[in-house]
JSON list of C-alpha atoms and ligand atoms in Angstrom, two decimals:
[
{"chain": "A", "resi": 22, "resn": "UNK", "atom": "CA", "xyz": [0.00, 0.00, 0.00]},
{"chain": "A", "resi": 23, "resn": "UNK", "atom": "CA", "xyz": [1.51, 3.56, -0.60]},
{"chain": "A", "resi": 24, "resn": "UNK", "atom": "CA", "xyz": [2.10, 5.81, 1.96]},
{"chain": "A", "resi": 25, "resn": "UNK", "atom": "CA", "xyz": [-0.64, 8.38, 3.25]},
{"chain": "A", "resi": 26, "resn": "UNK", "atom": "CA", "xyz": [-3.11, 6.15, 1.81]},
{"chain": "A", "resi": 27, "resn": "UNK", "atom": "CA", "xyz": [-5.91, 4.96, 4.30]},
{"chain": "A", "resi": 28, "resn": "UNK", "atom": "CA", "xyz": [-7.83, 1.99, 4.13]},
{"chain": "A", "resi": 29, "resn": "UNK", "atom": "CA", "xyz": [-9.11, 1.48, 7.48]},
{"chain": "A", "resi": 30, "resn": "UNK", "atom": "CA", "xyz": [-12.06, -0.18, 9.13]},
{"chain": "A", "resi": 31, "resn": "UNK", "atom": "CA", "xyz": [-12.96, 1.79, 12.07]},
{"chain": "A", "resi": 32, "resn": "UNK", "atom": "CA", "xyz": [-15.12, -0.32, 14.50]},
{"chain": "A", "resi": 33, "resn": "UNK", "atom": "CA", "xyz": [-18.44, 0.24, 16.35]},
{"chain": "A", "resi": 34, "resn": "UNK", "atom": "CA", "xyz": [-18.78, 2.76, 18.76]},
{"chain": "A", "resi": 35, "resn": "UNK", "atom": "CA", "xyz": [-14.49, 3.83, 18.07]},
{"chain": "A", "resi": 36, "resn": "UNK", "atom": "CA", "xyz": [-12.88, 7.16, 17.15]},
{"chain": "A", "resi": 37, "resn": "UNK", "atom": "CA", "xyz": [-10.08, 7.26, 13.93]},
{"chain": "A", "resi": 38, "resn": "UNK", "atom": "CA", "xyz": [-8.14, 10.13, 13.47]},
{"chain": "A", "resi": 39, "resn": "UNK", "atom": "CA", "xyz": [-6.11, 10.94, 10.23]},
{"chain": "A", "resi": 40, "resn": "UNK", "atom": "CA", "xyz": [-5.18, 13.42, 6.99]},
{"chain": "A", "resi": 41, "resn": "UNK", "atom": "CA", "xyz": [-5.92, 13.41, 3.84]},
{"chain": "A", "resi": 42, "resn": "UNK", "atom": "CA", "xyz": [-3.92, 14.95, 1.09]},
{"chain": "A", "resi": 43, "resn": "UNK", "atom": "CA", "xyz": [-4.82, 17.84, -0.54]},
{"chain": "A", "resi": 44, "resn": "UNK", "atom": "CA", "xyz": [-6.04, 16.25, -4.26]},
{"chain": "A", "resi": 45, "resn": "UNK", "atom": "CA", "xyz": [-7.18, 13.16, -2.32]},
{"chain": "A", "resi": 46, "resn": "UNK", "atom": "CA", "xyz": [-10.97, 11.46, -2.25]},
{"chain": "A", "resi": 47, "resn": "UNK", "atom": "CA", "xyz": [-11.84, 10.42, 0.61]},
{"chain": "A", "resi": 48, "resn": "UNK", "atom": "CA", "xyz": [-14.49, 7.91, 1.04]},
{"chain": "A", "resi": 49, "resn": "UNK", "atom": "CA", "xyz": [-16.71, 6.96, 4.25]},
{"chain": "A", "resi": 50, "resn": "UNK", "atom": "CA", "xyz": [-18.39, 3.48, 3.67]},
{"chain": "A", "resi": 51, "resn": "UNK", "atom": "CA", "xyz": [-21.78, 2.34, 5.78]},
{"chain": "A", "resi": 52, "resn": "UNK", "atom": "CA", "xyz": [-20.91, -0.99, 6.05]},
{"chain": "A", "resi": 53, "resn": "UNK", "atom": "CA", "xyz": [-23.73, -2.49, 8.07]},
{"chain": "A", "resi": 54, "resn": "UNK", "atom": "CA", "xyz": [-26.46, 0.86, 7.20]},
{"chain": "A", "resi": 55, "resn": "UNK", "atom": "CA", "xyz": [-28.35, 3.02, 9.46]},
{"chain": "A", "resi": 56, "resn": "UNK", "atom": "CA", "xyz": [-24.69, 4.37, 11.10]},
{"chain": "A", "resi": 57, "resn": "UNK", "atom": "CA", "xyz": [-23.95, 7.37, 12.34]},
{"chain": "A", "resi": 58, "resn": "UNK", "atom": "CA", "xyz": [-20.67, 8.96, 11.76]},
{"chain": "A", "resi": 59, "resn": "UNK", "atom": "CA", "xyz": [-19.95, 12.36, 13.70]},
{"chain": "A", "resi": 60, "resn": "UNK", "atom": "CA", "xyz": [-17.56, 13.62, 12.03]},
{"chain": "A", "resi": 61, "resn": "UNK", "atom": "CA", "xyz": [-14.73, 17.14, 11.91]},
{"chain": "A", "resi": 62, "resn": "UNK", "atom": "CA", "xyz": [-12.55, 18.91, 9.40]},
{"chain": "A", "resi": 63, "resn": "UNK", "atom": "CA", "xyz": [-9.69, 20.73, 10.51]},
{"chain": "A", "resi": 64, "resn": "UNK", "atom": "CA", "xyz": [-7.11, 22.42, 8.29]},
{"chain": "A", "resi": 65, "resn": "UNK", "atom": "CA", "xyz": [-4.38, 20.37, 8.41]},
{"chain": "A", "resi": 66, "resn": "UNK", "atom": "CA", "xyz": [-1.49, 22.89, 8.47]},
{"chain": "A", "resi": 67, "resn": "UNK", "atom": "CA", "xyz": [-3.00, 25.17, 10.48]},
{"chain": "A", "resi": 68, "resn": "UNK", "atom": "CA", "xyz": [-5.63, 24.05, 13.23]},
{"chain": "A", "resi": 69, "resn": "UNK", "atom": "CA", "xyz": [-7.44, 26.57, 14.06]},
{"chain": "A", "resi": 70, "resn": "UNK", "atom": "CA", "xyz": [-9.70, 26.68, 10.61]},
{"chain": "A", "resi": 71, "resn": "UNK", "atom": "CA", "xyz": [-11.98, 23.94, 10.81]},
{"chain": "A", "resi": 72, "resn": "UNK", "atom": "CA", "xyz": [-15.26, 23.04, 9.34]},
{"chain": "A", "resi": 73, "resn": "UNK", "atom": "CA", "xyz": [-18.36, 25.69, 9.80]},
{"chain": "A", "resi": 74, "resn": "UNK", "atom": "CA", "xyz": [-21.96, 24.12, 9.45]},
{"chain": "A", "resi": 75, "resn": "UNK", "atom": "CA", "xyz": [-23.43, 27.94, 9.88]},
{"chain": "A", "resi": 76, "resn": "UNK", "atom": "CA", "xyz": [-20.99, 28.66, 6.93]},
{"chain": "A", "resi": 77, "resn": "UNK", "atom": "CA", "xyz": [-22.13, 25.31, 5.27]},
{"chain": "A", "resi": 78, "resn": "UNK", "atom": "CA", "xyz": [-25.01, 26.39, 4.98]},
{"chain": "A", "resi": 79, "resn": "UNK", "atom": "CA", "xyz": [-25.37, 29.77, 4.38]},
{"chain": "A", "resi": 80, "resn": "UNK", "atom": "CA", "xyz": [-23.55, 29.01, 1.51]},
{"chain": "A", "resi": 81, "resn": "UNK", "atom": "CA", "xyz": [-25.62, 26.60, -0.18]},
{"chain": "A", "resi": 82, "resn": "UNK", "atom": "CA", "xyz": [-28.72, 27.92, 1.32]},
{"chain": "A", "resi": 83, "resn": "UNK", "atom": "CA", "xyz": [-29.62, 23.72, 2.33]},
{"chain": "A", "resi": 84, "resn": "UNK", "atom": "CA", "xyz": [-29.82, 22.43, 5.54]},
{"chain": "A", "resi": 85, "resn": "UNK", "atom": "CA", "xyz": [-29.09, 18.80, 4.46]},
{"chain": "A", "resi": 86, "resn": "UNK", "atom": "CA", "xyz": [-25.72, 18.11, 3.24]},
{"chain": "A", "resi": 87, "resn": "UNK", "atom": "CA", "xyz": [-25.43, 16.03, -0.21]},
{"chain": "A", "resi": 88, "resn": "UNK", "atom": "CA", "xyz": [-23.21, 15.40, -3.87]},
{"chain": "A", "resi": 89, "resn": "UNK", "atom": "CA", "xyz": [-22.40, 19.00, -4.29]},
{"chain": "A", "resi": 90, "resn": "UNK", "atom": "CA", "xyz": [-21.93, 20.68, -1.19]},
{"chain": "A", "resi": 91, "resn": "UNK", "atom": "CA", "xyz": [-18.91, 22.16, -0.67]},
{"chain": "A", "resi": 92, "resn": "UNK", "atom": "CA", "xyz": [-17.92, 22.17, 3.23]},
{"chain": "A", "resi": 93, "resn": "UNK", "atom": "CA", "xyz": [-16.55, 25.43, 3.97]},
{"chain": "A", "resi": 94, "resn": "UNK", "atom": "CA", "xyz": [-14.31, 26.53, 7.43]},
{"chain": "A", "resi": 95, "resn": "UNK", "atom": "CA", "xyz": [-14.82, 29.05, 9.68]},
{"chain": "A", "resi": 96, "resn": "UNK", "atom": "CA", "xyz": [-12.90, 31.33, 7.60]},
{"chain": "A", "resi": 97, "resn": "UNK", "atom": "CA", "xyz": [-15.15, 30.86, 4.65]},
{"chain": "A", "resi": 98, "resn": "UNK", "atom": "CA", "xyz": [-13.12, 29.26, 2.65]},
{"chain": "A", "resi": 99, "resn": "UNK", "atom": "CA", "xyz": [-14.29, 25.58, 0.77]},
{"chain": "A", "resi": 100, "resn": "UNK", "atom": "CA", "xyz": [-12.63, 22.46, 2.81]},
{"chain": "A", "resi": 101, "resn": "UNK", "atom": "CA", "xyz": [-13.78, 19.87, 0.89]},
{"chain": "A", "resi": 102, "resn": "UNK", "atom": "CA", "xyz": [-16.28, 18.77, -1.62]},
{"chain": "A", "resi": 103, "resn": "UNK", "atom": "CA", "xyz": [-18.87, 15.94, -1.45]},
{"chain": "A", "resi": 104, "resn": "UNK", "atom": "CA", "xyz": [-18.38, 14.50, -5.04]},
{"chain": "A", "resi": 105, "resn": "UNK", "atom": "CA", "xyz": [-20.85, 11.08, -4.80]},
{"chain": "A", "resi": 106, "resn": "UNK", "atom": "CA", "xyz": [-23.46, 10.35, -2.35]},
{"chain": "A", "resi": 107, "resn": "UNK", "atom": "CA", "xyz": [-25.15, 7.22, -2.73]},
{"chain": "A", "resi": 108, "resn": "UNK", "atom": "CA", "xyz": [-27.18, 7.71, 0.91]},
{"chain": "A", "resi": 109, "resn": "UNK", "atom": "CA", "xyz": [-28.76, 11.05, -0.63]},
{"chain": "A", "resi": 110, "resn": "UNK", "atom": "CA", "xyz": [-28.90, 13.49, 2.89]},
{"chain": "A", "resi": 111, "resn": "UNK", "atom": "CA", "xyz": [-26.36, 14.30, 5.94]},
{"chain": "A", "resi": 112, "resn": "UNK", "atom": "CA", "xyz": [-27.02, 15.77, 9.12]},
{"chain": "A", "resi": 113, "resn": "UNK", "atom": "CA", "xyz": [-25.14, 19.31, 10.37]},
{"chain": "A", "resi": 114, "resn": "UNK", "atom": "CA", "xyz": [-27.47, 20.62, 12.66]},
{"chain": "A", "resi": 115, "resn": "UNK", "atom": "CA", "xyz": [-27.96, 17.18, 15.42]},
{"chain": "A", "resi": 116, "resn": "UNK", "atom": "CA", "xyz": [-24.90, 17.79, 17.16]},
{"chain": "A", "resi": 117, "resn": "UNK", "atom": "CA", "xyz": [-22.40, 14.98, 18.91]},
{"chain": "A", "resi": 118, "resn": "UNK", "atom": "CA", "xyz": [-23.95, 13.20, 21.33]},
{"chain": "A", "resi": 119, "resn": "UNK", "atom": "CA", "xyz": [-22.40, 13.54, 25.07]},
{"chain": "A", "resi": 120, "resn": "UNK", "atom": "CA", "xyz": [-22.68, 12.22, 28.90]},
{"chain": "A", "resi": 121, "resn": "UNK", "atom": "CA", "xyz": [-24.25, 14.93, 29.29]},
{"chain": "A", "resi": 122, "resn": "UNK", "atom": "CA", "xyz": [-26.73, 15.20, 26.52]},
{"chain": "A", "resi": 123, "resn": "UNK", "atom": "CA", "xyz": [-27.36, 11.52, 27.30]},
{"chain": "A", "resi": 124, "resn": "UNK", "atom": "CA", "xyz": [-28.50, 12.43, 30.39]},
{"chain": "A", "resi": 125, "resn": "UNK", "atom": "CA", "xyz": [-31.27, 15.34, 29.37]},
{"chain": "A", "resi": 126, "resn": "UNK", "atom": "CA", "xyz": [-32.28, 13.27, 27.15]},
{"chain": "A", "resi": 127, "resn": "UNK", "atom": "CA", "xyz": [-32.63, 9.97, 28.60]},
{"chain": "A", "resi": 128, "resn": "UNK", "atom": "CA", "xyz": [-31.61, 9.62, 31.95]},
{"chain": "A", "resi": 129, "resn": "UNK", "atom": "CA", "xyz": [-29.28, 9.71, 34.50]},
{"chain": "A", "resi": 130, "resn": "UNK", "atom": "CA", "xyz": [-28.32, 6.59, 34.69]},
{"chain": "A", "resi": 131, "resn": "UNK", "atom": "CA", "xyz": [-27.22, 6.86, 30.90]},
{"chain": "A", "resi": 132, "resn": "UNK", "atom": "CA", "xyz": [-24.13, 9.79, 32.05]},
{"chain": "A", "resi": 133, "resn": "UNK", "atom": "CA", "xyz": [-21.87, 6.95, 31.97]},
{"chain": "A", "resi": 134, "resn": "UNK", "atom": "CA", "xyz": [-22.44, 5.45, 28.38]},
{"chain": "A", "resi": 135, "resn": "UNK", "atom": "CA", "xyz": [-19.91, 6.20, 25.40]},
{"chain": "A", "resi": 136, "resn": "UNK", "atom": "CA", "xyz": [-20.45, 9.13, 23.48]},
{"chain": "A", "resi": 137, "resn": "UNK", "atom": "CA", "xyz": [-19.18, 10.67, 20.51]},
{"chain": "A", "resi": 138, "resn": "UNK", "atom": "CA", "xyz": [-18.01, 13.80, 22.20]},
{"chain": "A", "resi": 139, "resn": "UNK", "atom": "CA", "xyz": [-15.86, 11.87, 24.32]},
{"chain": "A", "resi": 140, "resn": "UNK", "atom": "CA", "xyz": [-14.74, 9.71, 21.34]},
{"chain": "A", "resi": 141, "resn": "UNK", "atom": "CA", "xyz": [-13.55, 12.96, 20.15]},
{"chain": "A", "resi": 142, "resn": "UNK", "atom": "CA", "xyz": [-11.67, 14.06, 22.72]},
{"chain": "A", "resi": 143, "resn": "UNK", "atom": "CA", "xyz": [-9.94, 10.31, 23.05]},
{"chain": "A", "resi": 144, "resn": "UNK", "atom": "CA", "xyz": [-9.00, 10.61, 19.82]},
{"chain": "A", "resi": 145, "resn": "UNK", "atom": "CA", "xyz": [-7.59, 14.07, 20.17]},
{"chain": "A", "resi": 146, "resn": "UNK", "atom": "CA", "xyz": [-5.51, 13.33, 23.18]},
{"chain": "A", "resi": 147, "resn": "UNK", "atom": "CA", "xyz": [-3.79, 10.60, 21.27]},
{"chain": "A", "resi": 148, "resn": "UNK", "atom": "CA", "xyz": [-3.04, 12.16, 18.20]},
{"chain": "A", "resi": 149, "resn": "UNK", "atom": "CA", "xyz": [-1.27, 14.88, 20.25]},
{"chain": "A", "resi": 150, "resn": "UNK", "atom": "CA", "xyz": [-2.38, 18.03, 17.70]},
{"chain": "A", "resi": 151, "resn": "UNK", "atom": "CA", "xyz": [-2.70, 20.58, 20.81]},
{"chain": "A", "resi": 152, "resn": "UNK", "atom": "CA", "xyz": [-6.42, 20.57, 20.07]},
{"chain": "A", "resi": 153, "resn": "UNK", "atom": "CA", "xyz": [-8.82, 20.26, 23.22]},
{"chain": "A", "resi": 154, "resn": "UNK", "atom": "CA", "xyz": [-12.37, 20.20, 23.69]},
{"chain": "A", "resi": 155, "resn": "UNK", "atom": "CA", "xyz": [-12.40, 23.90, 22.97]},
{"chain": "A", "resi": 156, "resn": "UNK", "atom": "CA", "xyz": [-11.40, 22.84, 19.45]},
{"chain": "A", "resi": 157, "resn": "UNK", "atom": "CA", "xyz": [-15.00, 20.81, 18.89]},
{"chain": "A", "resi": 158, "resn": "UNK", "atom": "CA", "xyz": [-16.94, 23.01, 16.47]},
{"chain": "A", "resi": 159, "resn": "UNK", "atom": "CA", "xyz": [-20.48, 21.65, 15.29]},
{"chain": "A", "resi": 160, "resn": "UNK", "atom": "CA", "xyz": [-19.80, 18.66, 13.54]},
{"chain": "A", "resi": 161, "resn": "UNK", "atom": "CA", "xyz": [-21.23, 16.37, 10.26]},
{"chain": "A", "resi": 162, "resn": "UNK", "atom": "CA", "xyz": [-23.65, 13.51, 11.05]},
{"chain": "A", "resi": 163, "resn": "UNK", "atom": "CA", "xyz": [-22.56, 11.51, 8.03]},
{"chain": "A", "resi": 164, "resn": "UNK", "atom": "CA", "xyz": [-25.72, 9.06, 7.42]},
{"chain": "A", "resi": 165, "resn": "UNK", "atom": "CA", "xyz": [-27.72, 10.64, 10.16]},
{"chain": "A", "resi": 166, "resn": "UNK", "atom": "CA", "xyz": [-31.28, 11.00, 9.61]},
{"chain": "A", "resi": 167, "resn": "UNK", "atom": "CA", "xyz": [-32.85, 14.44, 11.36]},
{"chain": "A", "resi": 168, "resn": "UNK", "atom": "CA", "xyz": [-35.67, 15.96, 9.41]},
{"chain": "A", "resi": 169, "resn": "UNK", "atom": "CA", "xyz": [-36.91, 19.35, 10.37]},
{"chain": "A", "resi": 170, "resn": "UNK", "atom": "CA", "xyz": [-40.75, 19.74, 10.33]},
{"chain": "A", "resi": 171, "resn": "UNK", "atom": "CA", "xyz": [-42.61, 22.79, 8.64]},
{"chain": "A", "resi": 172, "resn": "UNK", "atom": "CA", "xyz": [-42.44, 23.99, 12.14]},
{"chain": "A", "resi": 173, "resn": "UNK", "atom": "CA", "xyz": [-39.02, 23.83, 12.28]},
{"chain": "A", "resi": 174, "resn": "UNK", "atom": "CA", "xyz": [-38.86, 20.94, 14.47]},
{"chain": "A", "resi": 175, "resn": "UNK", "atom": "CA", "xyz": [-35.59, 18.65, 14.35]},
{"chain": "A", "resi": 176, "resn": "UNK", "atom": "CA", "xyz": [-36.48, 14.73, 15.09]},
{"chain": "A", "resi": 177, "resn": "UNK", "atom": "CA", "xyz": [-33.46, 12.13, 15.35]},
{"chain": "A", "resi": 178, "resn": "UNK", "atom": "CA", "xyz": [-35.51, 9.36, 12.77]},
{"chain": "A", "resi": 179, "resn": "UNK", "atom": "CA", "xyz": [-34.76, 6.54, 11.49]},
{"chain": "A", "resi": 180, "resn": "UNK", "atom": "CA", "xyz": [-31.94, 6.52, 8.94]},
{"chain": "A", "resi": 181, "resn": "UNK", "atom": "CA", "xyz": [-32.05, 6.61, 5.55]},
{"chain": "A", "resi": 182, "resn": "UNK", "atom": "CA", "xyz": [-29.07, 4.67, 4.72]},
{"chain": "A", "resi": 183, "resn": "UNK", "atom": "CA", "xyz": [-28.39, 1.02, 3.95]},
{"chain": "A", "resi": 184, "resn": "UNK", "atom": "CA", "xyz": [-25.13, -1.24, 4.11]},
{"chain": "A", "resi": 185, "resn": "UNK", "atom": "CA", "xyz": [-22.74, -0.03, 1.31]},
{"chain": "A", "resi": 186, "resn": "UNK", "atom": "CA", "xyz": [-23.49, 3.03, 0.75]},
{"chain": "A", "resi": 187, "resn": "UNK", "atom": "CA", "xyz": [-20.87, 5.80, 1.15]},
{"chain": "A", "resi": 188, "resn": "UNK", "atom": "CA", "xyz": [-20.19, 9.42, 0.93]},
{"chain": "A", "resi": 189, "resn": "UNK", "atom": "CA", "xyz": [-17.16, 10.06, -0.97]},
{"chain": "A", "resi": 190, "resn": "UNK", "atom": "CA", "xyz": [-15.59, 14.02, -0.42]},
{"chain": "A", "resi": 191, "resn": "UNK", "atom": "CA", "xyz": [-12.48, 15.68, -2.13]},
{"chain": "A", "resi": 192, "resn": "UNK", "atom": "CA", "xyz": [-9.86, 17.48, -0.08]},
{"chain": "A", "resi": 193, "resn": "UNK", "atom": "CA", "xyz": [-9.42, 21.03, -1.06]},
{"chain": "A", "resi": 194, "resn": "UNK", "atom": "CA", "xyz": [-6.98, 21.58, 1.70]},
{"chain": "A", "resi": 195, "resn": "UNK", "atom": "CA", "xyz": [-4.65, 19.30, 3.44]},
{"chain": "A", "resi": 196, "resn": "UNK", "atom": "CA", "xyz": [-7.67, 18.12, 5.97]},
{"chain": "A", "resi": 197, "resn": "UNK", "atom": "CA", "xyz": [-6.68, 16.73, 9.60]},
{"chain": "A", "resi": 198, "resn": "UNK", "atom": "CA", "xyz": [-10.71, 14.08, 9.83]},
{"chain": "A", "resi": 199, "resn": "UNK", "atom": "CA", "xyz": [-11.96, 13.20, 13.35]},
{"chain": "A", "resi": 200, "resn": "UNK", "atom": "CA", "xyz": [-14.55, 10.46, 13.48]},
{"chain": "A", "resi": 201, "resn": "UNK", "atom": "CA", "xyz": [-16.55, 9.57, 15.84]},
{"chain": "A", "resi": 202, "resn": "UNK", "atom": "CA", "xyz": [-18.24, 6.40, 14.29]},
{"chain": "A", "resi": 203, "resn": "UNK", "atom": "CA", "xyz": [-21.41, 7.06, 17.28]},
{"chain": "A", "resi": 204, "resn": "UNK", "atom": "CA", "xyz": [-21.98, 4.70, 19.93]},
{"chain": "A", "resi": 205, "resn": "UNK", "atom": "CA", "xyz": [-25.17, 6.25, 20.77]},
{"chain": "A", "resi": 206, "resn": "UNK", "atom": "CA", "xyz": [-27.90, 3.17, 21.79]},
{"chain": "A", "resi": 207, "resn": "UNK", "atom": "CA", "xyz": [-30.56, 5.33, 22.95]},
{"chain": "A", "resi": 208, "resn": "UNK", "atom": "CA", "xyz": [-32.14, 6.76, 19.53]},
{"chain": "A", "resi": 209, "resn": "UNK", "atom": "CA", "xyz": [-32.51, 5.57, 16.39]},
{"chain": "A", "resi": 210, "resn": "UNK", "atom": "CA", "xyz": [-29.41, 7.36, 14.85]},
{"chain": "A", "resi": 211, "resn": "UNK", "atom": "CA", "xyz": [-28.13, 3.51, 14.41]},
{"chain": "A", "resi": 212, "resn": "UNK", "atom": "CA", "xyz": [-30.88, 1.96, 14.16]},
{"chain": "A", "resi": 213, "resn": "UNK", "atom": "CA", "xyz": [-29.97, 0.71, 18.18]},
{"chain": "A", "resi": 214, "resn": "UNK", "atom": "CA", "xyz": [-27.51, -0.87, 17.22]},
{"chain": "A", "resi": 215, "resn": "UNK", "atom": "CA", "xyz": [-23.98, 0.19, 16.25]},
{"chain": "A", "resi": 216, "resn": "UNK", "atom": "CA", "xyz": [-21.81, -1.11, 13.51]},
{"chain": "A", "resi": 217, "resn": "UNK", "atom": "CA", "xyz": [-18.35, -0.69, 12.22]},
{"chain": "A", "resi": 218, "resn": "UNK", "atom": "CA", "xyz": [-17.92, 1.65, 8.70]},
{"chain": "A", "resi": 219, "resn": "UNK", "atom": "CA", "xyz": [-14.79, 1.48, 6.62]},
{"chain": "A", "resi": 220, "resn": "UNK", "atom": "CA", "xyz": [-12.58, 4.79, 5.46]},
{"chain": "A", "resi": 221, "resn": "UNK", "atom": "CA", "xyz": [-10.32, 4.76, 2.64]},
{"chain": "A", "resi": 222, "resn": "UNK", "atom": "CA", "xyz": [-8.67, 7.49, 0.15]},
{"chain": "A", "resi": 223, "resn": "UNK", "atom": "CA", "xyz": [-6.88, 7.86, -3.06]},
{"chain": "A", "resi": 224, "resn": "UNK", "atom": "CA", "xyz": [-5.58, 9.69, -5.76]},
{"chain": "A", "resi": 225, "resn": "UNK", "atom": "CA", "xyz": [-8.56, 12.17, -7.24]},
{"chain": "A", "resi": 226, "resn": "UNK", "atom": "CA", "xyz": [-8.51, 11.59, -11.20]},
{"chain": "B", "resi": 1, "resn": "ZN", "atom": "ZN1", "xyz": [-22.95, 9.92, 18.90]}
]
């Protein structure tokens, strides 16, 4: 295998951590269906840009993120691309889940469980960046399912995705990607039941 290229599976409910090359696709696989994948941008050269969902969409003037949206930072500028999209619709507005979101919204007895923002900051710590929790920005939901009603109500539902299909994104910028593939097993976000996904990247055409 060449160096810098990923092929990784990334099990249930574990954090991965790793850059992609300007140039590069990068590809996020739902291996099982119906996973969640919390996921964050960061420039890689310089840490402090990282992905904007306000910025997201402003920009494209859609909530949902799909083929076509360009994923912009908090300095405006385009991070990466998604360039296929065979689940159709991404979440940016859920959130991570937390211990302490777990515990509004299910119960106490649930501060304990794993959660994605803690995935994060496992992840973080190991990869020794300098970045902290005061580096967690709104993040992706990659194959998360939340529909806003006429109202403007946000519901976690039941996902739209299926095993196999992926969301495949083009680095702009050399792009430091923290997953979270989401242990949550208290909503439907996966389907109650967490799976593994795969990552891999390569050489854009
Ligand atoms: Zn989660």
């Amino acid at each position: 295998m060449n160096p810098g290229i990923i092929d990784a599976v990334v099990p249930a409910g574990e954090p991965w951590i790793g850059t992609v090359r300007r140039g590069q696709s990068f590809r996020i696989v739902d291996l099982e269906g119906n996973q969640a994948v919390d996921t964050l941008f960061y420039n890689a050269l310089d840490t402090a840009e990282h992905y904007s969902a306000q910025n997201t969409i402003q920009a494209q003037q859609r909530i949902y993120l799909t083929r076509g949206t360009l994923l912009l930072s908090n300095r405006g500028r385009p991070m990466l691309e998604i360039e296929e999209d065979t689940c159709g619709r991404h979440d940016t507005l859920g959130g991570a889940c937390s211990a302490e979101s777990n515990t509004v919204r299910y119960a106490l007895e649930k501060r304990h469980m794993h959660s994605c923002r803690d995935s994060f900051l496992s992840a973080l710590a190991r990869h020794d960046a300098g970045l902290t929790k005061r580096d967690l920005p709104s993040n992706i939901n990659f194959f998360m399912n939340v529909p806003v009603t006429p109202e403007g109500g946000l519901r976690f539902a039941d996902g739209i995705s299926a095993a196999g299909r992926y969301v495949q994104l083009r680095a702009l910028l050399d792009t430091l990607v923290l997953i979270s593939n989401c242990p949550q097993l208290n909503n439907p976000c996966n389907a109650y039941n967490p799976t593994p996904i795969r990552v891999m990247t390569w050489e854009s055409a």
